[in-house]
Structures are given as structure tokens and as C-alpha cells.
Amino acid sequence: MTRTPVALKRRIASELRALRERKGLTLEAAAQRAEVTKSSLSRFENGHSAPKIHTLRALMAVYGASASLRAELEDLTRDAGRRGWRASLFGEGVEVPEWLRSYVGLEATARLLSIYSLFVPSLFQTPEYARTTLVAEGHDPETVEARLRLTIARQQLLTGGAATTEISAVVDESAVQRHVGDRSVLHNQILALAAANDLPNVMLRILPFSAGPVLSAGGGFVLLDLDPDPPLAFLEAYEIAQFVEGEAYLERFRRHFDLVSAAALGPEETNDFLVRTAKSL
């Protein structure tokens, strides 16, 4: 699978952190020896940015990296600096939060996405539903069009010729009971959710109100299996997002996803429910 700039930055970050730790250097000591700021080195090791080639070479010299590893990381750094096809989708001059750019890159490289959502996930939104939602959120027309293009492009994960990402989604019943746009917008969106369940790489289930309030508490999240890179959890609300790492934290999200999955309707029951709901509008 082609790796995006975000995934490449994570790989570079992992290698740099491992090299420094094997050398027994603190972040401050390594930064001083390589003549970079401590904050810059921290960003490199967190995957928030990639170093320039000359900075990477300085770090490699400090760490005593092998010639083969130096060459590999230089290649990765060059690739990470290139603008991919997603960059143009945002549009020139359109302000797009960095978390969204990062998430799109990670999403595209995931082996498995486990989604729990109180709303219709973007990956399953029809263009009309997505546009109505974006307008309601108060975005300016240019941003609405840019994000709509991005939403449609992201949906290649579902139907593209190289759709290798598995998607397991649990969607709260409130998502299909909440009126968005006119009747036809919601009607078509609900039927699109049912159609998504017929895709070979998708399993979508509805968490009914009858499951009770406890299971639906806490808000939505996405678990990203990024094998061979470490997994992540992603949370977003009100244009504020957080990526969560660490096995102890991720295990909590896995347990919660297992709980809502167990309480959700099965795929066939979900489709029956969605068709009935669409007919009732």
C-alpha cells in the first residue's frame, strides 16, 4: 500500500526516537549536539513534522546511524515532503485544520477502521447530506466545497479499485433519527447506509436506543489499525481533535467498541431497520 506523508512522518519519528534512546541521549542533549532546537526535535519525534535533509543528516551523525539506515530515512524524508493528491483537494487558500490533514493521511493507510459514532460518519455521507451538514456548521462556501471534495475522495476507501481498508462501524440510532435537510436528503442518506453494508470490506451496525444510555455515553471515536505502525485512537468534536496513543489507553477504547458492538443490531437487522426507517419518513 502507498504510504501517505503522514504515515511516512510517523515512521521517521519512530526511527529517530529509537536511535536517540539507543544512544542514551536526552531530547535536550541530542538537540544540542545536532544544533537544532529541542522543540523541533520533539516535533520530529512526535511525527508532527519531518526534518530537512541537512537536519536529518546531522541527527544521523550524532546517533551513529548505519549508512543503509541513513539512506532509507533520507528517502522517506523526501517522500514525506512531497504534496500528495490530497493536498490539492483542500483548495488553495482554504484554511484546513492540521488535525484533519493528519487524520485523512492516516485513514488512507489504515488496515482497519473501527468507528463508533453518534452521527453519520463522513465515509458514509451522501454529497447532499454532507453539504447540508457543512453549511449548518457555519463554514464559508469555499470551505464547504473543499471539504465536500475531500469527503467524496475519502470514500474511495469504500469503493475504490484498491479498497483494502476494512471498516467496522457502529452508528447510534440518533444519527438516522435526526433530521438533516429535507425529507429526501435524510431518506437517501439512510438508504446509502444500508447499501454500504453490502460492500465486502464494510460492516455497519446500528446501536438502538434500547441498548440503554450507558453504552452510548462518552462520545464517538475511531480506532485506526495502522499495521505495521502502532495503532491510534482518534477523537474529534467542535473542530478540536486528539490522537491517542499508548496501549493502556487504546485498550479502553477497544473494550468500549466491543461493548457497543455486542449491543448493536447485526448487519441484516441493521439493514432491515434502516429500510423501515427510510419508509417511515
Tab-separated table of N, CA and C in Angstrom, residues 84-215:
chain	number	residue	atom	x	y	z
A	84	GLY	N	0.927	15.221	-1.802
A	84	GLY	CA	0.179	14.128	-2.413
A	84	GLY	C	-1.093	14.639	-3.063
A	85	TRP	N	-1.890	13.697	-3.580
A	85	TRP	CA	-3.130	14.084	-4.262
A	85	TRP	C	-4.106	14.754	-3.316
A	86	ARG	N	-4.016	14.452	-2.007
A	86	ARG	CA	-4.968	15.035	-1.062
A	86	ARG	C	-4.753	16.525	-0.876
A	87	ALA	N	-3.505	16.988	-1.024
A	87	ALA	CA	-3.223	18.397	-0.775
A	87	ALA	C	-4.074	19.287	-1.673
A	88	SER	N	-4.216	18.936	-2.937
A	88	SER	CA	-4.968	19.766	-3.864
A	88	SER	C	-6.466	19.742	-3.573
A	89	LEU	N	-6.938	18.723	-2.881
A	89	LEU	CA	-8.369	18.623	-2.610
A	89	LEU	C	-8.850	19.710	-1.659
A	90	PHE	N	-7.955	20.188	-0.799
A	90	PHE	CA	-8.369	21.201	0.162
A	90	PHE	C	-8.564	22.562	-0.506
A	91	GLY	N	-7.884	22.779	-1.614
A	91	GLY	CA	-8.007	24.047	-2.311
A	91	GLY	C	-7.011	25.070	-1.808
A	92	GLU	N	-6.485	25.859	-2.712
A	92	GLU	CA	-5.532	26.889	-2.328
A	92	GLU	C	-6.236	27.976	-1.522
A	93	GLY	N	-5.606	28.394	-0.436
A	93	GLY	CA	-6.145	29.473	0.377
A	93	GLY	C	-7.255	29.065	1.319
A	94	VAL	N	-7.651	27.802	1.295
A	94	VAL	CA	-8.700	27.337	2.208
A	94	VAL	C	-8.058	26.917	3.520
A	95	GLU	N	-8.545	27.478	4.604
A	95	GLU	CA	-7.983	27.143	5.910
A	95	GLU	C	-8.519	25.787	6.365
A	96	VAL	N	-7.622	24.843	6.492
A	96	VAL	CA	-7.985	23.492	6.906
A	96	VAL	C	-7.161	23.134	8.136
A	97	PRO	N	-7.794	22.706	9.199
A	97	PRO	CA	-7.029	22.385	10.415
A	97	PRO	C	-6.028	21.263	10.178
A	98	GLU	N	-4.897	21.363	10.847
A	98	GLU	CA	-3.839	20.384	10.668
A	98	GLU	C	-4.302	18.989	11.071
A	99	TRP	N	-5.180	18.907	12.082
A	99	TRP	CA	-5.642	17.590	12.530
A	99	TRP	C	-6.400	16.864	11.409
A	100	LEU	N	-7.136	17.629	10.583
A	100	LEU	CA	-7.889	16.993	9.506
A	100	LEU	C	-6.941	16.464	8.434
A	101	ARG	N	-5.926	17.248	8.094
A	101	ARG	CA	-4.934	16.781	7.130
A	101	ARG	C	-4.253	15.515	7.641
A	102	SER	N	-3.894	15.530	8.924
A	102	SER	CA	-3.221	14.364	9.511
A	102	SER	C	-4.135	13.146	9.512
A	103	TYR	N	-5.393	13.356	9.915
A	103	TYR	CA	-6.308	12.221	10.001
A	103	TYR	C	-6.560	11.592	8.635
A	104	VAL	N	-6.741	12.416	7.612
A	104	VAL	CA	-7.003	11.892	6.273
A	104	VAL	C	-5.840	11.020	5.809
A	105	GLY	N	-4.621	11.465	6.082
A	105	GLY	CA	-3.460	10.677	5.694
A	105	GLY	C	-3.392	9.347	6.411
A	106	LEU	N	-3.691	9.346	7.710
A	106	LEU	CA	-3.664	8.110	8.483
A	106	LEU	C	-4.797	7.177	8.073
A	107	GLU	N	-5.964	7.729	7.876
A	107	GLU	CA	-7.130	6.946	7.482
A	107	GLU	C	-6.860	6.176	6.191
A	108	ALA	N	-6.178	6.831	5.254
A	108	ALA	CA	-5.935	6.222	3.946
A	108	ALA	C	-4.961	5.055	4.013
A	109	THR	N	-4.174	4.956	5.078
A	109	THR	CA	-3.190	3.877	5.181
A	109	THR	C	-3.613	2.792	6.174
A	110	ALA	N	-4.765	2.973	6.815
A	110	ALA	CA	-5.186	2.031	7.850
A	110	ALA	C	-5.562	0.673	7.262
A	111	ARG	N	-5.237	-0.372	7.997
A	111	ARG	CA	-5.683	-1.720	7.632
A	111	ARG	C	-7.129	-1.916	8.063
A	112	LEU	N	-7.470	-1.360	9.234
A	112	LEU	CA	-8.817	-1.498	9.791
A	112	LEU	C	-9.207	-0.213	10.485
A	113	LEU	N	-10.424	0.270	10.214
A	113	LEU	CA	-11.017	1.393	10.933
A	113	LEU	C	-12.189	0.863	11.746
A	114	SER	N	-12.145	1.076	13.054
A	114	SER	CA	-13.264	0.710	13.930
A	114	SER	C	-13.899	2.021	14.383
A	115	ILE	N	-15.091	2.299	13.886
A	115	ILE	CA	-15.732	3.596	14.071
A	115	ILE	C	-16.940	3.448	14.992
A	116	TYR	N	-16.990	4.273	16.037
A	116	TYR	CA	-18.206	4.400	16.830
A	116	TYR	C	-18.630	5.850	16.747
A	117	SER	N	-19.846	6.106	16.271
A	117	SER	CA	-20.257	7.481	16.011
A	117	SER	C	-21.691	7.749	16.425
A	118	LEU	N	-21.913	8.941	16.945
A	118	LEU	CA	-23.260	9.408	17.262
A	118	LEU	C	-23.891	10.099	16.054
A	119	PHE	N	-23.104	10.265	14.997
A	119	PHE	CA	-23.567	10.920	13.769
A	119	PHE	C	-23.260	10.011	12.579
A	120	VAL	N	-23.755	10.368	11.422
A	120	VAL	CA	-23.416	9.605	10.220
A	120	VAL	C	-21.948	9.873	9.902
A	121	PRO	N	-21.087	8.885	9.931
A	121	PRO	CA	-19.665	9.110	9.639
A	121	PRO	C	-19.453	9.661	8.229
A	122	SER	N	-18.444	10.507	8.073
A	122	SER	CA	-18.178	11.143	6.786
A	122	SER	C	-17.992	10.128	5.664
A	123	LEU	N	-17.395	8.987	5.979
A	123	LEU	CA	-17.145	7.975	4.959
A	123	LEU	C	-18.425	7.449	4.324
A	124	PHE	N	-19.548	7.601	5.012
A	124	PHE	CA	-20.816	7.073	4.513
A	124	PHE	C	-21.806	8.162	4.101
A	125	GLN	N	-21.407	9.411	4.148
A	125	GLN	CA	-22.333	10.502	3.858
A	125	GLN	C	-22.542	10.680	2.359
A	126	THR	N	-23.785	10.890	1.963
A	126	THR	CA	-24.065	11.270	0.586
A	126	THR	C	-23.613	12.715	0.384
A	127	PRO	N	-23.359	13.129	-0.855
A	127	PRO	CA	-22.957	14.523	-1.085
A	127	PRO	C	-23.978	15.532	-0.552
A	128	GLU	N	-25.265	15.254	-0.734
A	128	GLU	CA	-26.299	16.193	-0.281
A	128	GLU	C	-26.313	16.291	1.241
A	129	TYR	N	-26.169	15.155	1.908
A	129	TYR	CA	-26.161	15.146	3.369
A	129	TYR	C	-24.915	15.864	3.886
A	130	ALA	N	-23.767	15.574	3.275
A	130	ALA	CA	-22.512	16.196	3.700
A	130	ALA	C	-22.575	17.708	3.529
A	131	ARG	N	-23.079	18.162	2.375
A	131	ARG	CA	-23.160	19.603	2.123
A	131	ARG	C	-24.077	20.285	3.136
A	132	THR	N	-25.235	19.670	3.396
A	132	THR	CA	-26.178	20.248	4.357
A	132	THR	C	-25.552	20.352	5.737
A	133	THR	N	-24.819	19.330	6.134
A	133	THR	CA	-24.169	19.334	7.448
A	133	THR	C	-23.092	20.408	7.528
A	134	LEU	N	-22.273	20.522	6.497
A	134	LEU	CA	-21.185	21.508	6.487
A	134	LEU	C	-21.727	22.935	6.518
A	135	VAL	N	-22.807	23.178	5.774
A	135	VAL	CA	-23.427	24.514	5.797
A	135	VAL	C	-23.968	24.818	7.188
A	136	ALA	N	-24.611	23.822	7.805
A	136	ALA	CA	-25.179	24.012	9.135
A	136	ALA	C	-24.093	24.285	10.176
A	137	GLU	N	-22.890	23.779	9.942
A	137	GLU	CA	-21.781	24.006	10.867
A	137	GLU	C	-21.195	25.409	10.743
A	138	GLY	N	-21.654	26.169	9.742
A	138	GLY	CA	-21.240	27.559	9.632
A	138	GLY	C	-20.002	27.810	8.793
A	139	HIS	N	-19.589	26.833	7.988
A	139	HIS	CA	-18.413	27.035	7.142
A	139	HIS	C	-18.754	27.961	5.977
A	140	ASP	N	-17.764	28.714	5.512
A	140	ASP	CA	-17.979	29.574	4.349
A	140	ASP	C	-18.082	28.703	3.095
A	141	PRO	N	-18.667	29.234	2.021
A	141	PRO	CA	-18.906	28.418	0.816
A	141	PRO	C	-17.657	27.739	0.268
A	142	GLU	N	-16.516	28.428	0.288
A	142	GLU	CA	-15.292	27.834	-0.248
A	142	GLU	C	-14.854	26.631	0.565
A	143	THR	N	-14.958	26.755	1.889
A	143	THR	CA	-14.584	25.645	2.759
A	143	THR	C	-15.560	24.482	2.616
A	144	VAL	N	-16.844	24.800	2.457
A	144	VAL	CA	-17.845	23.747	2.256
A	144	VAL	C	-17.496	22.919	1.027
A	145	GLU	N	-17.177	23.599	-0.079
A	145	GLU	CA	-16.866	22.878	-1.314
A	145	GLU	C	-15.565	22.080	-1.173
A	146	ALA	N	-14.578	22.656	-0.491
A	146	ALA	CA	-13.301	21.959	-0.314
A	146	ALA	C	-13.478	20.699	0.523
A	147	ARG	N	-14.240	20.813	1.603
A	147	ARG	CA	-14.438	19.647	2.465
A	147	ARG	C	-15.352	18.604	1.815
A	148	LEU	N	-16.260	19.073	0.994
A	148	LEU	CA	-17.114	18.132	0.276
A	148	LEU	C	-16.291	17.321	-0.714
A	149	ARG	N	-15.378	17.981	-1.429
A	149	ARG	CA	-14.491	17.253	-2.338
A	149	ARG	C	-13.666	16.222	-1.581
A	150	LEU	N	-13.197	16.621	-0.411
A	150	LEU	CA	-12.383	15.724	0.394
A	150	LEU	C	-13.198	14.521	0.868
A	151	THR	N	-14.430	14.771	1.318
A	151	THR	CA	-15.297	13.676	1.773
A	151	THR	C	-15.520	12.662	0.658
A	152	ILE	N	-15.802	13.157	-0.533
A	152	ILE	CA	-16.048	12.264	-1.664
A	152	ILE	C	-14.787	11.471	-2.002
A	153	ALA	N	-13.635	12.127	-1.961
A	153	ALA	CA	-12.380	11.430	-2.262
A	153	ALA	C	-12.065	10.378	-1.206
A	154	ARG	N	-12.342	10.685	0.053
A	154	ARG	CA	-12.078	9.726	1.130
A	154	ARG	C	-12.902	8.460	0.958
A	155	GLN	N	-14.050	8.582	0.342
A	155	GLN	CA	-14.932	7.431	0.186
A	155	GLN	C	-14.401	6.398	-0.802
A	156	GLN	N	-13.257	6.694	-1.438
A	156	GLN	CA	-12.583	5.688	-2.255
A	156	GLN	C	-12.152	4.505	-1.396
A	157	LEU	N	-12.016	4.734	-0.086
A	157	LEU	CA	-11.718	3.627	0.828
A	157	LEU	C	-12.813	2.565	0.777
A	158	LEU	N	-14.029	2.990	0.427
A	158	LEU	CA	-15.159	2.058	0.387
A	158	LEU	C	-15.269	1.358	-0.962
A	159	THR	N	-15.112	2.117	-2.023
A	159	THR	CA	-15.463	1.589	-3.341
A	159	THR	C	-14.345	1.647	-4.364
A	160	GLY	N	-13.202	2.239	-4.009
A	160	GLY	CA	-12.114	2.360	-4.967
A	160	GLY	C	-11.570	1.006	-5.383
A	161	GLY	N	-10.889	0.990	-6.518
A	161	GLY	CA	-10.350	-0.265	-7.032
A	161	GLY	C	-9.357	-0.907	-6.089
A	162	ALA	N	-8.699	-0.072	-5.266
A	162	ALA	CA	-7.724	-0.593	-4.308
A	162	ALA	C	-8.259	-0.475	-2.889
A	163	ALA	N	-9.565	-0.726	-2.731
A	163	ALA	CA	-10.194	-0.596	-1.412
A	163	ALA	C	-9.805	-1.782	-0.532
A	164	THR	N	-8.701	-1.611	0.189
A	164	THR	CA	-8.195	-2.698	1.033
A	164	THR	C	-8.451	-2.451	2.506
A	165	THR	N	-8.943	-1.276	2.856
A	165	THR	CA	-9.216	-0.959	4.255
A	165	THR	C	-10.530	-1.600	4.699
A	166	GLU	N	-10.468	-2.362	5.791
A	166	GLU	CA	-11.689	-2.909	6.377
A	166	GLU	C	-12.297	-1.875	7.308
A	167	ILE	N	-13.608	-1.752	7.289
A	167	ILE	CA	-14.292	-0.753	8.100
A	167	ILE	C	-15.403	-1.419	8.892
A	168	SER	N	-15.290	-1.300	10.210
A	168	SER	CA	-16.331	-1.799	11.104
A	168	SER	C	-16.904	-0.597	11.835
A	169	ALA	N	-18.174	-0.298	11.595
A	169	ALA	CA	-18.774	0.911	12.142
A	169	ALA	C	-20.011	0.596	12.962
A	170	VAL	N	-20.104	1.227	14.122
A	170	VAL	CA	-21.303	1.178	14.946
A	170	VAL	C	-21.829	2.612	15.033
A	171	VAL	N	-23.040	2.819	14.538
A	171	VAL	CA	-23.625	4.156	14.469
A	171	VAL	C	-24.846	4.222	15.379
A	172	ASP	N	-24.894	5.229	16.222
A	172	ASP	CA	-26.016	5.371	17.144
A	172	ASP	C	-27.307	5.658	16.384
A	173	GLU	N	-28.405	5.111	16.887
A	173	GLU	CA	-29.701	5.288	16.221
A	173	GLU	C	-30.053	6.754	16.045
A	174	SER	N	-29.614	7.602	16.965
A	174	SER	CA	-29.930	9.031	16.876
A	174	SER	C	-29.447	9.639	15.571
A	175	ALA	N	-28.400	9.070	14.968
A	175	ALA	CA	-27.859	9.612	13.718
A	175	ALA	C	-28.868	9.544	12.581
A	176	VAL	N	-29.729	8.526	12.583
A	176	VAL	CA	-30.692	8.385	11.490
A	176	VAL	C	-32.084	8.889	11.883
A	177	GLN	N	-32.222	9.312	13.122
A	177	GLN	CA	-33.492	9.902	13.554
A	177	GLN	C	-33.428	11.425	13.518
A	178	ARG	N	-32.213	11.949	13.478
A	178	ARG	CA	-32.025	13.404	13.469
A	178	ARG	C	-32.242	13.950	12.064
A	179	HIS	N	-33.161	14.882	11.905
A	179	HIS	CA	-33.486	15.422	10.585
A	179	HIS	C	-32.397	16.374	10.113
A	180	VAL	N	-31.824	16.057	8.975
A	180	VAL	CA	-30.803	16.887	8.337
A	180	VAL	C	-31.294	17.184	6.927
A	181	GLY	N	-31.510	18.464	6.638
A	181	GLY	CA	-32.048	18.824	5.333
A	181	GLY	C	-33.513	18.426	5.206
A	182	ASP	N	-33.985	18.326	3.978
A	182	ASP	CA	-35.381	17.944	3.781
A	182	ASP	C	-35.527	16.420	3.791
A	183	ARG	N	-36.738	15.960	3.605
A	183	ARG	CA	-37.023	14.526	3.703
A	183	ARG	C	-36.154	13.704	2.757
A	184	SER	N	-35.990	14.186	1.528
A	184	SER	CA	-35.249	13.395	0.540
A	184	SER	C	-33.774	13.246	0.930
A	185	VAL	N	-33.193	14.272	1.545
A	185	VAL	CA	-31.789	14.198	1.949
A	185	VAL	C	-31.600	13.086	2.974
A	186	LEU	N	-32.443	13.077	4.004
A	186	LEU	CA	-32.325	12.055	5.042
A	186	LEU	C	-32.700	10.677	4.501
A	187	HIS	N	-33.741	10.622	3.694
A	187	HIS	CA	-34.180	9.344	3.119
A	187	HIS	C	-33.058	8.698	2.308
A	188	ASN	N	-32.431	9.481	1.447
A	188	ASN	CA	-31.351	8.944	0.611
A	188	ASN	C	-30.128	8.564	1.446
A	189	GLN	N	-29.883	9.338	2.500
A	189	GLN	CA	-28.746	9.022	3.356
A	189	GLN	C	-28.949	7.695	4.084
A	190	ILE	N	-30.127	7.463	4.576
A	190	ILE	CA	-30.397	6.214	5.291
A	190	ILE	C	-30.258	5.020	4.353
A	191	LEU	N	-30.756	5.150	3.136
A	191	LEU	CA	-30.620	4.061	2.172
A	191	LEU	C	-29.161	3.852	1.768
A	192	ALA	N	-28.377	4.938	1.748
A	192	ALA	CA	-26.951	4.820	1.434
A	192	ALA	C	-26.214	4.046	2.531
A	193	LEU	N	-26.638	4.203	3.764
A	193	LEU	CA	-26.042	3.425	4.855
A	193	LEU	C	-26.329	1.942	4.661
A	194	ALA	N	-27.546	1.628	4.282
A	194	ALA	CA	-27.901	0.225	4.041
A	194	ALA	C	-27.088	-0.340	2.874
A	195	ALA	N	-26.906	0.449	1.825
A	195	ALA	CA	-26.143	-0.006	0.662
A	195	ALA	C	-24.681	-0.239	1.021
A	196	ALA	N	-24.141	0.578	1.929
A	196	ALA	CA	-22.744	0.424	2.337
A	196	ALA	C	-22.508	-0.932	2.989
A	197	ASN	N	-23.543	-1.446	3.636
A	197	ASN	CA	-23.409	-2.733	4.308
A	197	ASN	C	-23.238	-3.887	3.328
A	198	ASP	N	-23.533	-3.648	2.071
A	198	ASP	CA	-23.372	-4.696	1.057
A	198	ASP	C	-21.948	-4.753	0.495
A	199	LEU	N	-21.124	-3.764	0.856
A	199	LEU	CA	-19.746	-3.748	0.371
A	199	LEU	C	-18.930	-4.811	1.111
A	200	PRO	N	-18.008	-5.470	0.426
A	200	PRO	CA	-17.281	-6.588	1.041
A	200	PRO	C	-16.354	-6.193	2.187
A	201	ASN	N	-15.923	-4.932	2.212
A	201	ASN	CA	-14.982	-4.503	3.246
A	201	ASN	C	-15.640	-3.680	4.347
A	202	VAL	N	-16.984	-3.665	4.381
A	202	VAL	CA	-17.704	-2.835	5.354
A	202	VAL	C	-18.671	-3.674	6.171
A	203	MET	N	-18.673	-3.430	7.494
A	203	MET	CA	-19.735	-3.965	8.352
A	203	MET	C	-20.246	-2.792	9.186
A	204	LEU	N	-21.481	-2.398	8.915
A	204	LEU	CA	-22.094	-1.266	9.600
A	204	LEU	C	-23.282	-1.756	10.406
A	205	ARG	N	-23.333	-1.318	11.671
A	205	ARG	CA	-24.424	-1.737	12.558
A	205	ARG	C	-24.987	-0.529	13.288
A	206	ILE	N	-26.263	-0.584	13.569
A	206	ILE	CA	-26.936	0.478	14.317
A	206	ILE	C	-27.016	0.081	15.789
A	207	LEU	N	-26.649	1.022	16.661
A	207	LEU	CA	-26.821	0.834	18.103
A	207	LEU	C	-28.171	1.425	18.479
A	208	PRO	N	-29.178	0.585	18.783
A	208	PRO	CA	-30.539	1.093	19.011
A	208	PRO	C	-30.672	1.790	20.356
A	209	PHE	N	-31.688	2.633	20.451
A	209	PHE	CA	-31.974	3.305	21.720
A	209	PHE	C	-32.184	2.295	22.840
A	210	SER	N	-32.709	1.126	22.499
A	210	SER	CA	-32.998	0.108	23.515
A	210	SER	C	-31.738	-0.432	24.191
A	211	ALA	N	-30.566	-0.115	23.642
A	211	ALA	CA	-29.320	-0.571	24.273
A	211	ALA	C	-29.068	0.136	25.591
A	212	GLY	N	-29.762	1.261	25.819
A	212	GLY	CA	-29.617	1.967	27.084
A	212	GLY	C	-28.636	3.117	26.995
A	213	PRO	N	-28.639	3.988	27.996
A	213	PRO	CA	-27.822	5.209	27.945
A	213	PRO	C	-26.340	4.999	28.251
A	214	VAL	N	-26.002	3.978	28.997
A	214	VAL	CA	-24.615	3.826	29.437
A	214	VAL	C	-23.688	3.558	28.259
A	215	LEU	N	-24.105	2.653	27.372
A	215	LEU	CA	-23.247	2.283	26.248
A	215	LEU	C	-23.034	3.434	25.282
